[in-house]
Short mmCIF file of C-alpha atoms and ligand atoms in Angstrom, two decimals:
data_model
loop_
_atom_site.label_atom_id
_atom_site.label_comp_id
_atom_site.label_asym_id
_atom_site.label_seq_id
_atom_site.Cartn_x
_atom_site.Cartn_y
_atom_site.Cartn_z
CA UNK A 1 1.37 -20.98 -13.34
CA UNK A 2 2.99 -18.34 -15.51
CA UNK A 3 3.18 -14.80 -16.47
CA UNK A 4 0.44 -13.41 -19.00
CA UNK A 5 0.14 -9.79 -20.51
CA UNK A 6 -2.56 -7.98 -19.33
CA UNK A 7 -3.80 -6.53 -22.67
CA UNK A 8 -2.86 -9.00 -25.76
CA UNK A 9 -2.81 -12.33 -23.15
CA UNK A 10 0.95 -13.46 -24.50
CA UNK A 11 2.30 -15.98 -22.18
CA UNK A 12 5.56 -16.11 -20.57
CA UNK A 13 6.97 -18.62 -18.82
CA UNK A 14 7.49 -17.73 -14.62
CA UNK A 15 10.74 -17.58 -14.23
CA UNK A 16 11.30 -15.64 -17.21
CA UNK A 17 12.57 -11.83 -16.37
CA UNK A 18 11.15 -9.14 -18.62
CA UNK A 19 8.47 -6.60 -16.80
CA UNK A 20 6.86 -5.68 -20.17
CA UNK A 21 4.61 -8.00 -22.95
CA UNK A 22 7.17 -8.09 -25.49
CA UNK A 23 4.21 -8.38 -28.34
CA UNK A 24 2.70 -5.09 -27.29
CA UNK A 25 4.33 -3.74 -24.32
CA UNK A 26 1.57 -3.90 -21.67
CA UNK A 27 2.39 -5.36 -18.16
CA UNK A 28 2.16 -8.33 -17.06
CA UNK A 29 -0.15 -10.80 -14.02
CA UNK A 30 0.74 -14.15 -12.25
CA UNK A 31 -2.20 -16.31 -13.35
CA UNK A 32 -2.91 -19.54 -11.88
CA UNK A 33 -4.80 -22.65 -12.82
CA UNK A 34 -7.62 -22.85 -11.46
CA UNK A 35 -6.84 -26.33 -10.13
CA UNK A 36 -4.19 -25.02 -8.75
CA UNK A 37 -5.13 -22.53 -6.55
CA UNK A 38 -8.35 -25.08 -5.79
CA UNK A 39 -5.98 -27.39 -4.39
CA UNK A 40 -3.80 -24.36 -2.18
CA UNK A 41 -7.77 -23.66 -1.06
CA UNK A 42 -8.76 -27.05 -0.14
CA UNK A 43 -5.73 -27.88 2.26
CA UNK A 44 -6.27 -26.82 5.63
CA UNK A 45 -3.11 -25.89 7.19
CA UNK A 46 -3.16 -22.07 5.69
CA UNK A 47 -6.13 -21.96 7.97
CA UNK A 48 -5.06 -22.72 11.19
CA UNK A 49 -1.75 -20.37 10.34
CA UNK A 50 -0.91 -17.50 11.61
CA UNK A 51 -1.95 -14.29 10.14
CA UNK A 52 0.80 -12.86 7.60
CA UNK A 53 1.87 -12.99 3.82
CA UNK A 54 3.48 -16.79 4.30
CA UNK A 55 0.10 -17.99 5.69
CA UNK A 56 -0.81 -18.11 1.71
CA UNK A 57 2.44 -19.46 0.30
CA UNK A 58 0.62 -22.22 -1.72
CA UNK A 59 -1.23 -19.24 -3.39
CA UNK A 60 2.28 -17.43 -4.49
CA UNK A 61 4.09 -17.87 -7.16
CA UNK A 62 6.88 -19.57 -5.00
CA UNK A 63 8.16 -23.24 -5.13
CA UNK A 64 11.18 -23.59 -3.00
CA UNK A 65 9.86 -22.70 0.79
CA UNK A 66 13.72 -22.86 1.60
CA UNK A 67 14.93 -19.69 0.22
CA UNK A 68 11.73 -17.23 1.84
CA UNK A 69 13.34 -14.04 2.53
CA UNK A 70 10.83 -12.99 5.12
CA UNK A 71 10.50 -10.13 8.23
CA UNK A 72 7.58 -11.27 9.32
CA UNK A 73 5.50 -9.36 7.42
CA UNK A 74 1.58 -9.06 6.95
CA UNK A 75 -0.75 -9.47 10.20
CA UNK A 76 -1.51 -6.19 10.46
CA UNK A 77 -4.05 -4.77 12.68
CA UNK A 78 -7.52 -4.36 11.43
CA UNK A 79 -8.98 -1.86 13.47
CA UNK A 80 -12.63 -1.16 14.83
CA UNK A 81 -13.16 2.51 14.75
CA UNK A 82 -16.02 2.78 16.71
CA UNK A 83 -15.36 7.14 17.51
CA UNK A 84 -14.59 8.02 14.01
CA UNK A 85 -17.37 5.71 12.79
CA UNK A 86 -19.99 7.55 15.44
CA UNK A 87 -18.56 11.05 14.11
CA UNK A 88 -19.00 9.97 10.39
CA UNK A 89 -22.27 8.48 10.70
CA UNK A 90 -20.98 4.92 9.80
CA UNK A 91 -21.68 1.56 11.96
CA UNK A 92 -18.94 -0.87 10.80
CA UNK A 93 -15.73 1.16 10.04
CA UNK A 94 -12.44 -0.68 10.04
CA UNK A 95 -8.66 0.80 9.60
CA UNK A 96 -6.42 -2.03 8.28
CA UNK A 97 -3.43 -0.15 9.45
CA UNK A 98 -0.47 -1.11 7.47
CA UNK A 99 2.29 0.57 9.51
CA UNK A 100 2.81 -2.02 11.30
CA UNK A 101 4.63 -4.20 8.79
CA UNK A 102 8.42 -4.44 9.42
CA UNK A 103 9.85 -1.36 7.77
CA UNK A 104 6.59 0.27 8.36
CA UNK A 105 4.46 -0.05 4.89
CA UNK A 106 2.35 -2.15 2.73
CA UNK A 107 5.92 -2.73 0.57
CA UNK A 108 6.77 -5.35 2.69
CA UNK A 109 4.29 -7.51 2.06
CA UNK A 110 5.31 -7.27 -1.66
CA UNK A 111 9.46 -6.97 -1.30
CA UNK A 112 9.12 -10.64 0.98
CA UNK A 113 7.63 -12.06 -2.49
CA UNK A 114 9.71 -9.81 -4.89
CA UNK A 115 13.35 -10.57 -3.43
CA UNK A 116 12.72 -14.41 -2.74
CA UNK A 117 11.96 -14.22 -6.44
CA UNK A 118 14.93 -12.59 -7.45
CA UNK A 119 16.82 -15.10 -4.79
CA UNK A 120 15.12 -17.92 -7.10
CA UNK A 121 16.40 -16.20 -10.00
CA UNK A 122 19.74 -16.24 -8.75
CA UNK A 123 20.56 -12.53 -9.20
CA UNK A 124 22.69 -10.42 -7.25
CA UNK A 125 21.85 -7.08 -7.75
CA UNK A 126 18.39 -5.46 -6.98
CA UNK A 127 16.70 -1.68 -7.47
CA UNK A 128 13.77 0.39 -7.39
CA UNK A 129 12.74 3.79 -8.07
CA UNK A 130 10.68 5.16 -5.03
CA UNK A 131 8.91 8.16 -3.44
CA UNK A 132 10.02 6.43 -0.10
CA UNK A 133 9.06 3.16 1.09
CA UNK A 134 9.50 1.13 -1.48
CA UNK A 135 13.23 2.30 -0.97
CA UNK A 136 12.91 1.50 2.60
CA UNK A 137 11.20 -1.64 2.12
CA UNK A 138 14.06 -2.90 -0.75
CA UNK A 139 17.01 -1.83 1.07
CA UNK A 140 15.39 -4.39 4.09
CA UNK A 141 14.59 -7.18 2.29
CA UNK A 142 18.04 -6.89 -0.04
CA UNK A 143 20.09 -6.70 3.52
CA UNK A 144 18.52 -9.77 5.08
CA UNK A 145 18.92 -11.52 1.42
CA UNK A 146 22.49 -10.44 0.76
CA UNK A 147 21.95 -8.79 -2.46
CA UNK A 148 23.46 -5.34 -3.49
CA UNK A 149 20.51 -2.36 -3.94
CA UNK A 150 20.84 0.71 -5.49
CA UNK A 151 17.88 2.93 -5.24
CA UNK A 152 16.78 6.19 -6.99
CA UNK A 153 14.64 8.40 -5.05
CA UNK A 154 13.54 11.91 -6.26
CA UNK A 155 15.49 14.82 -4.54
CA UNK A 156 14.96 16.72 -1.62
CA UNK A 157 11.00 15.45 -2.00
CA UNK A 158 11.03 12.20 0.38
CA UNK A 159 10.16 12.14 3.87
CA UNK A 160 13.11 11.61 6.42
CA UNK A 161 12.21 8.30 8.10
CA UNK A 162 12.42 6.74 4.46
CA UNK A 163 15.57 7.95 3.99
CA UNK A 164 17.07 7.55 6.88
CA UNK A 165 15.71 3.35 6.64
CA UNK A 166 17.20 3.57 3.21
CA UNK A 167 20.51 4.80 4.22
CA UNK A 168 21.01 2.48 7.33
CA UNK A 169 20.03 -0.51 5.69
CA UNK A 170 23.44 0.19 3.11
CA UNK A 171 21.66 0.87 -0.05
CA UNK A 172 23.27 2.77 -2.51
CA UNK A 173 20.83 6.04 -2.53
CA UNK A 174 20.57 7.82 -5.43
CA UNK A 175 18.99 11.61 -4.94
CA UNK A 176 17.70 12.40 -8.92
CA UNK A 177 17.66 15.71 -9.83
CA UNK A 178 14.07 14.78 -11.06
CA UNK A 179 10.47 13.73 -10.03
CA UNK A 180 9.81 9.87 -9.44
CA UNK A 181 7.93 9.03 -13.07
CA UNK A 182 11.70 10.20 -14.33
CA UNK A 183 13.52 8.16 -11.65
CA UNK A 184 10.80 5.18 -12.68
CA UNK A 185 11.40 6.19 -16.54
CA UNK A 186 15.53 5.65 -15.61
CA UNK A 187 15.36 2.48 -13.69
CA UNK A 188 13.05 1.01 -15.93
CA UNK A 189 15.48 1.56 -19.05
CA UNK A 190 17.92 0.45 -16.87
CA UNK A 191 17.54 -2.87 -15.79
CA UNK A 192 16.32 -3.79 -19.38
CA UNK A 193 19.66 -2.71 -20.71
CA UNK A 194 21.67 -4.68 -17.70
CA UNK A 195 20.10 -8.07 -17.15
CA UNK A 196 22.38 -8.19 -13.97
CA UNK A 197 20.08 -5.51 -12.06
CA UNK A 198 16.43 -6.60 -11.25
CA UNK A 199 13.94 -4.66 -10.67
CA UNK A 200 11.64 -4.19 -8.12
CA UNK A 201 9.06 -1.49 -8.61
CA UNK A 202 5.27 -2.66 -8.31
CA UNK A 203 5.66 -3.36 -12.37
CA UNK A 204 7.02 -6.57 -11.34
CA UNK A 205 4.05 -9.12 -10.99
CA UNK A 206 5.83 -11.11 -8.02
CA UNK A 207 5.04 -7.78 -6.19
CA UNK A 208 1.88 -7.18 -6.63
CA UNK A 209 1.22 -11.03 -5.58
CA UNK A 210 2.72 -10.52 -2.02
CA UNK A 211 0.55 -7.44 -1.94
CA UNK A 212 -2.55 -9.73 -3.04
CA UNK A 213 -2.60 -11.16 0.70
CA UNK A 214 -3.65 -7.30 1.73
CA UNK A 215 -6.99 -8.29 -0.09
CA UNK A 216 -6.95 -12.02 1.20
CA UNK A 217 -6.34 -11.24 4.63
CA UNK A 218 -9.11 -8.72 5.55
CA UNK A 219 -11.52 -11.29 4.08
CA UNK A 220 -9.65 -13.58 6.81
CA UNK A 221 -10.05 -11.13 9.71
CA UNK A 222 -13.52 -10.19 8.59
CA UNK A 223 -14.48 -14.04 9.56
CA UNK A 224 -14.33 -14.65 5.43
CA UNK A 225 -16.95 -12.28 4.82
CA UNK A 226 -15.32 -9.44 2.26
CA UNK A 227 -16.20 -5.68 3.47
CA UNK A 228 -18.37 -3.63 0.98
CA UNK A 229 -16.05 -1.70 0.36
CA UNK A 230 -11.99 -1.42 0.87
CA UNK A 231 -10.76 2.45 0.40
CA UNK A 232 -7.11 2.91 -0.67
CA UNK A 233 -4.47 5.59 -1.44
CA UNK A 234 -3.42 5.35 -5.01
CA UNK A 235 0.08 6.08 -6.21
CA UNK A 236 1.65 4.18 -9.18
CA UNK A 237 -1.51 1.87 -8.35
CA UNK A 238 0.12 -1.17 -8.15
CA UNK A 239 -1.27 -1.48 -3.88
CA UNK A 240 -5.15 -1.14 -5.08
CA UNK A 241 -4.91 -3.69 -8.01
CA UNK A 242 -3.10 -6.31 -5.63
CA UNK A 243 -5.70 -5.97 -3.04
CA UNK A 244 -8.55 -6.13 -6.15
CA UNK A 245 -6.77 -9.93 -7.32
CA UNK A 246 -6.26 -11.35 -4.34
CA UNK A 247 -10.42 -10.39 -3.24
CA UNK A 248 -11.28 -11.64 -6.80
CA UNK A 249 -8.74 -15.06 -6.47
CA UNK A 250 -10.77 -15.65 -2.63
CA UNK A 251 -14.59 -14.59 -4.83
CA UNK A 252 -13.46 -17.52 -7.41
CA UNK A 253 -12.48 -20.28 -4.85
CA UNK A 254 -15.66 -19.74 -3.11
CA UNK A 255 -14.03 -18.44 0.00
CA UNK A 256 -15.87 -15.07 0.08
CA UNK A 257 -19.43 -14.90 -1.21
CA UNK A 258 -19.48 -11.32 -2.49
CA UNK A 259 -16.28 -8.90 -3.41
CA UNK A 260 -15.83 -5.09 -2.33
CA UNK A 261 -16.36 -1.66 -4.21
CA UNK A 262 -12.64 -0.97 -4.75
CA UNK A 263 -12.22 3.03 -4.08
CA UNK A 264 -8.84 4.87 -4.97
CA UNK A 265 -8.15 8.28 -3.37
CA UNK A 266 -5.64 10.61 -4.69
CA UNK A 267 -4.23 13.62 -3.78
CA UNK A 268 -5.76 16.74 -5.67
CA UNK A 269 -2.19 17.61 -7.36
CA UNK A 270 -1.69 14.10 -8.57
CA UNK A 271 -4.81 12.47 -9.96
CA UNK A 272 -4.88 11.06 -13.02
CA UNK A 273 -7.03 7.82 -12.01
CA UNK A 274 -9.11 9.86 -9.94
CA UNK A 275 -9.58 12.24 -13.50
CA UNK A 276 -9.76 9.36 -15.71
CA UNK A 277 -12.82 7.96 -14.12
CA UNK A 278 -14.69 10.63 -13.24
CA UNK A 279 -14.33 11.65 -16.79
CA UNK A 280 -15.39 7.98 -17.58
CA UNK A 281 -12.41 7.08 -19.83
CA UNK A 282 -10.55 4.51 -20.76
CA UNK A 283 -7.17 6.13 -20.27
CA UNK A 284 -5.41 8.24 -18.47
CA UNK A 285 -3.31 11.69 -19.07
CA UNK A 286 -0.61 11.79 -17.10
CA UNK A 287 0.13 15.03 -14.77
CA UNK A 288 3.46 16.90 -15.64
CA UNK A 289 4.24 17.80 -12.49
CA UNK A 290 2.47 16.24 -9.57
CA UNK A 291 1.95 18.28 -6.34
CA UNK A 292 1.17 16.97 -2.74
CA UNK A 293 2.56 17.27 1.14
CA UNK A 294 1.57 13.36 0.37
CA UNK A 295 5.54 12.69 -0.98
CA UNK A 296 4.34 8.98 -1.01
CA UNK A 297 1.83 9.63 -4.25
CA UNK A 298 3.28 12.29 -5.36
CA UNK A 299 3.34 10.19 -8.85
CA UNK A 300 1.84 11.52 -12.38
CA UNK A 301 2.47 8.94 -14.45
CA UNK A 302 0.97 6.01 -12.09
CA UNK A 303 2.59 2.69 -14.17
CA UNK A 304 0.13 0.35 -13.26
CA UNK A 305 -3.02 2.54 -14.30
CA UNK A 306 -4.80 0.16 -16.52
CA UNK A 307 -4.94 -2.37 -13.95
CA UNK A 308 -6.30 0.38 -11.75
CA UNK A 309 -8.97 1.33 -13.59
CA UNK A 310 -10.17 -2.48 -14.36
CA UNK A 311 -10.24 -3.11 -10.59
CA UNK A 312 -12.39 0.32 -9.99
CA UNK A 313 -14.82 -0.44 -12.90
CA UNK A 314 -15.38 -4.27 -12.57
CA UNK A 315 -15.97 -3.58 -8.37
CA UNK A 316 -18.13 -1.01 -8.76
CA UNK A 317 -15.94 1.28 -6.83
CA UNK A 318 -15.02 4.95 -7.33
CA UNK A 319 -12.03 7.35 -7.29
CA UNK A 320 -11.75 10.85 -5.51
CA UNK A 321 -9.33 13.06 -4.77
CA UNK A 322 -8.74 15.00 -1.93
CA UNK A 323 -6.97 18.30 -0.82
CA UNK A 324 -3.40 18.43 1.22
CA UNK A 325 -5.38 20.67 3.80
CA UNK A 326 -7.66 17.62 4.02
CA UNK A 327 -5.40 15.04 4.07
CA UNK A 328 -3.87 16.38 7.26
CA UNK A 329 -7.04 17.47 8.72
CA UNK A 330 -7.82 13.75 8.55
CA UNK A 331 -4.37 12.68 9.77
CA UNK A 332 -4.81 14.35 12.97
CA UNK A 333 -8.48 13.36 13.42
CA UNK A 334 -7.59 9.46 12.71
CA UNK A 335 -4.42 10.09 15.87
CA UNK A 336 -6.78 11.62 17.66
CA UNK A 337 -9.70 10.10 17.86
CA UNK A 338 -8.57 6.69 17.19
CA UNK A 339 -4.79 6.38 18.43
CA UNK A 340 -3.72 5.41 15.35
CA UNK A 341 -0.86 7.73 13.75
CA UNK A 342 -0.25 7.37 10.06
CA UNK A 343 1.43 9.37 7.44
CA UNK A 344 -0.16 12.07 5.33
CA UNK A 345 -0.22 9.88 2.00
CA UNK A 346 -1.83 7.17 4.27
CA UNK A 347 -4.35 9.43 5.86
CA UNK A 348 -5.74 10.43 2.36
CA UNK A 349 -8.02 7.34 2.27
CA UNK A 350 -9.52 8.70 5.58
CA UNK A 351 -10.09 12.12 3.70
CA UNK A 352 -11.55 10.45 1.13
CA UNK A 353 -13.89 8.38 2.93
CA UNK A 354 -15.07 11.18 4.69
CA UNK A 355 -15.92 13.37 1.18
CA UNK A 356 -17.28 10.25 -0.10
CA UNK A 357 -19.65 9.84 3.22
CA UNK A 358 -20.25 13.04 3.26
CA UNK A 359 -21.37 13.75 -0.65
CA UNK A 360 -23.37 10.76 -0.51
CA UNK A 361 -21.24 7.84 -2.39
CA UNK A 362 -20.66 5.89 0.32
CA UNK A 363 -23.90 4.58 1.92
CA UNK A 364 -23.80 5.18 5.87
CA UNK A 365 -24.95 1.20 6.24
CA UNK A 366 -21.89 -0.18 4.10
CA UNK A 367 -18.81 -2.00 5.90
CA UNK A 368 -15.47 -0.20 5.66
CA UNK A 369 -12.34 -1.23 5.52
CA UNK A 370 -10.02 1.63 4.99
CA UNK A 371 -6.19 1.17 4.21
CA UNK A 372 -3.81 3.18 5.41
CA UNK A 373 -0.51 2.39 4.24
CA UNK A 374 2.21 4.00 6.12
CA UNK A 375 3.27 4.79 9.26
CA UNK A 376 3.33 8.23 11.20
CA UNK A 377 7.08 8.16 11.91
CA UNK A 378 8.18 8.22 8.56
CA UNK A 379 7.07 11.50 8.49
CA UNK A 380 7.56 13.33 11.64
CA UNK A 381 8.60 17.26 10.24
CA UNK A 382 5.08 17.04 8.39
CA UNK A 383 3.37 15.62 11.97
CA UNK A 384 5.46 18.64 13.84
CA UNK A 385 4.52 21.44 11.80
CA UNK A 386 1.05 20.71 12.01
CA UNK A 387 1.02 20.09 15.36
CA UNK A 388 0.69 22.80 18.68
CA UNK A 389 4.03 23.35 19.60
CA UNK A 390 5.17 22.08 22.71
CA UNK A 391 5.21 24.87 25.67
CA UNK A 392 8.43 25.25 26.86
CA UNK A 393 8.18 25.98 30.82
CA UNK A 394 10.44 26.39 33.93
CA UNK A 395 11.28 22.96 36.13
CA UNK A 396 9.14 24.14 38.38
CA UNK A 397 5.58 22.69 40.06
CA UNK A 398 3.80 26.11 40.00
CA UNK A 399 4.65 26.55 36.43
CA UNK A 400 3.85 23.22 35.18
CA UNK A 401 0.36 23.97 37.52
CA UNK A 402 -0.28 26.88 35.55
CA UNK A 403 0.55 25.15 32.36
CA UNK A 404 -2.08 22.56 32.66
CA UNK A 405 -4.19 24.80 34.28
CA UNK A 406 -4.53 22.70 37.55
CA UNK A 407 -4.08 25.25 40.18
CA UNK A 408 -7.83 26.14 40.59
CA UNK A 409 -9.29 22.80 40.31
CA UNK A 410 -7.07 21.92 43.45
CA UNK A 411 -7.53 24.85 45.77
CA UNK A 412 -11.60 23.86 44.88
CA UNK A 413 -11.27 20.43 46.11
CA UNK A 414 -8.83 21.59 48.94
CA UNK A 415 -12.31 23.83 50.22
C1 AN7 B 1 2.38 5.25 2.22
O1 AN7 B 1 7.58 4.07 -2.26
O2 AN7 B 1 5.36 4.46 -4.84
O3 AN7 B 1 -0.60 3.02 -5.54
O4 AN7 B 1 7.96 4.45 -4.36
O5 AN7 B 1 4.28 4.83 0.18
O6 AN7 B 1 0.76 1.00 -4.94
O7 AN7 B 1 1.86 3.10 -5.65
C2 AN7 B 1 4.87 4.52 -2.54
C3 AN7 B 1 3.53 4.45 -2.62
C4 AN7 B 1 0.35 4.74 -0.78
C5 AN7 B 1 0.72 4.30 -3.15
N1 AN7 B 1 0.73 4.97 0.47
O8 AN7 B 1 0.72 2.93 -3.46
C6 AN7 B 1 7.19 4.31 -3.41
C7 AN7 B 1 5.75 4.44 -3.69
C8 AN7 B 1 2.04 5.00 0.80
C9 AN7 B 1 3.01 4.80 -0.18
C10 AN7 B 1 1.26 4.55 -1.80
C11 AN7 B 1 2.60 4.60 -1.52
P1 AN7 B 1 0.69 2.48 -4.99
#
């Protein structure tokens, strides 16, 4: 086990800290030997497990089982969605609804991994930069592991519920008069100038391996059969290259016999994946200043492109974006059809899926799986304002009868 650059292959050893190649500055992966991970495979206790992140542990990059820093995270819901299936045309349409990890977000399935790292490191101080949840997620994991956090979130752009999380969980929150690529572009200087402060943005490859059992387990709950296809919002990219390792680690063990067509969505004001490979290239030009009611991927500069664009292209997936005026028409739809209340940057790889359906990418016989990624109450002003207001009425029977419009239907069934 050890930690190899992504673009020249330079090894590092795994406990080292350093988030960049230092031969040619590209990021690094956890790679296994094969053996290794054979053996993890082989043994059948994971099996019988119950569903969450630790369910894998002999496929993590952890030794010492004793210092797990853990919420209970992972065993999510994957979700039949038989209504929205019927309306789209599709048979087999799953939501793998993320919310309902502890802090509310797929971040927790990396922070468990990330801060029992840095508790095997031995350091003391942890930090992020964040559009939301990865604050919230951080500031969780740091408490329950007795580190200091600091975190840097982008000002006045964040949805409350993150905050608030952030903020009650006693990180030191940091409002930068800036966008998150120049709160990313700050942290990241940062914690290479103080070796003290670690760093947990999705950079860090003990991240994206908690986020790996995303891909792992919805092979699991699909019976070990992977979907054809897993649909995800994309950000910095770190959550749909996890999920793209962790399907291609089960494909090499043998444990699933075919992988899924990996498809990113972004929003419209912030797509430079989405650009880069509809434009077929092999790069991607960052967007000055992103624009989306998605505050979650609001993100031009998207750190962990390149291993974005490997996981679309080898899969045979796609990218699309979609509009905020879609996004939220798909929020509701998902609540309200389905029961299932996510936020707006979550909801995007509903709107995708349905542009994709409905411009003909995604074959009407293909299995499903969307992602979403975030709960509904992390967001609430966006869920209000889009929402009928409430009517406000008098305490009264007859004007609560008129409200619902009930006063006719009785005096029918009183004839
Ligand atoms: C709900 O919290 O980047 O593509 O700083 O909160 O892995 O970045 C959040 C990202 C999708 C995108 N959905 O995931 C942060 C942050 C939700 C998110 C994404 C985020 P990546």
């Amino acid at each position: 086990m050890h930690q190899e650059c992504i673009n020249c292959g330079s090894k590092y050893a795994i406990d080292e800290i350093g988030y960049f190649c230092r031969k040619c500055g590209d990021l690094l992966e956890v790679k296994y030997d094969h053996g290794e991970l054979e053996r993890a495979a082989k043994k059948s206790e994971w099996r019988s497990a119950p569903l969450s992140v630790w369910r894998y542990r002999d496929f993590m990059p952890i030794r010492d089982a004793s210092k797990i820093v853990s919420l209970n995270e992972g065993g999510t819901g994957i979700h039949r969605c038989q209504r929205l299936g019927e309306k789209l045309g599709l048979k087999q349409l799953y939501v793998k609804n993320e919310g309902e990890n502890p802090t509310g977000s797929f971040k927790d399935r990396g922070m468990t991994v990330g801060v029992t790292k840095a508790v095997e490191l031995g350091v003391k101080a942890v930090i992020c930069a964040s559009t939301g949840n990865t604050s919230a997620s951080l500031a969780a994991y740091a408490a329950k592991a007795g580190l200091q956090c600091a975190v840097l979130i982008p000002s006045g752009k964040i949805a409350y519920g993150k905050l608030a999380q952030a903020m009650i969980y006693g990180a030191k929150v940091l409002q930068v008069r800036g966008n998150f690529d120049q709160a990313l572009d700050i942290v990241l200087e940062l914690s290479e100038k103080h070796g003290s402060v670690y760093l947990l943005n999705s950079i860090n490859p003990f991240r994206i391996e908690g986020q790996k059992s995303l891909g792992y387990e919805i092979c699991d709950q699909l019976s070990g059969e992977a979907p054809d296809r897993i649909v995800v919002p994309v950000g910095n990219a770190g959550n749909i290259s996890a999920i793209w390792k962790g399907c291609r680690e089960f494909h090499d063990l043998g444990l699933v016999k075919e992988v899924p067509m990996m498809t990113g969505i972004q929003a419209a004001g912030s797509a430079p994946i989405a650009h880069a490979i509809k434009t077929g290239s092999n790069t991607i030009v960052p967007v000055g200043k992103p624009e989306t009611i998605a505050t979650a991927i609001r993100i031009g500069a998207p750190v962990s492109w390149k291993k974005a664009l490997t996981a679309i292209r080898e899969s045979h997936g796609t990218a699309e974006t979609v509009t905020d005026e879609e996004i939220l028409s798909a929020q509701k739809l998902l609540a309200r059809v389905e029961g299932l209340f996510v936020e707006p940057a979550s909801a995007s790889s509903i709107a995708g899926l349905i542009k994709l359906v409905d411009n003909g990418t995604i074959d009407k016989s293909e299995r499903v799986v969307c992602v979403t990624t975030g709960h509904g109450l992390k967001d609430p002003d966006t869920a209000v304002k889009v929402s009928e207001k409430p009517l406000e009425v008098d305490a009264e029977i007859a004007a609560i009868e008129e409200a619902l419009g009930l006063k006719k239907q009785v005096a029918v069934l009183a004839r």
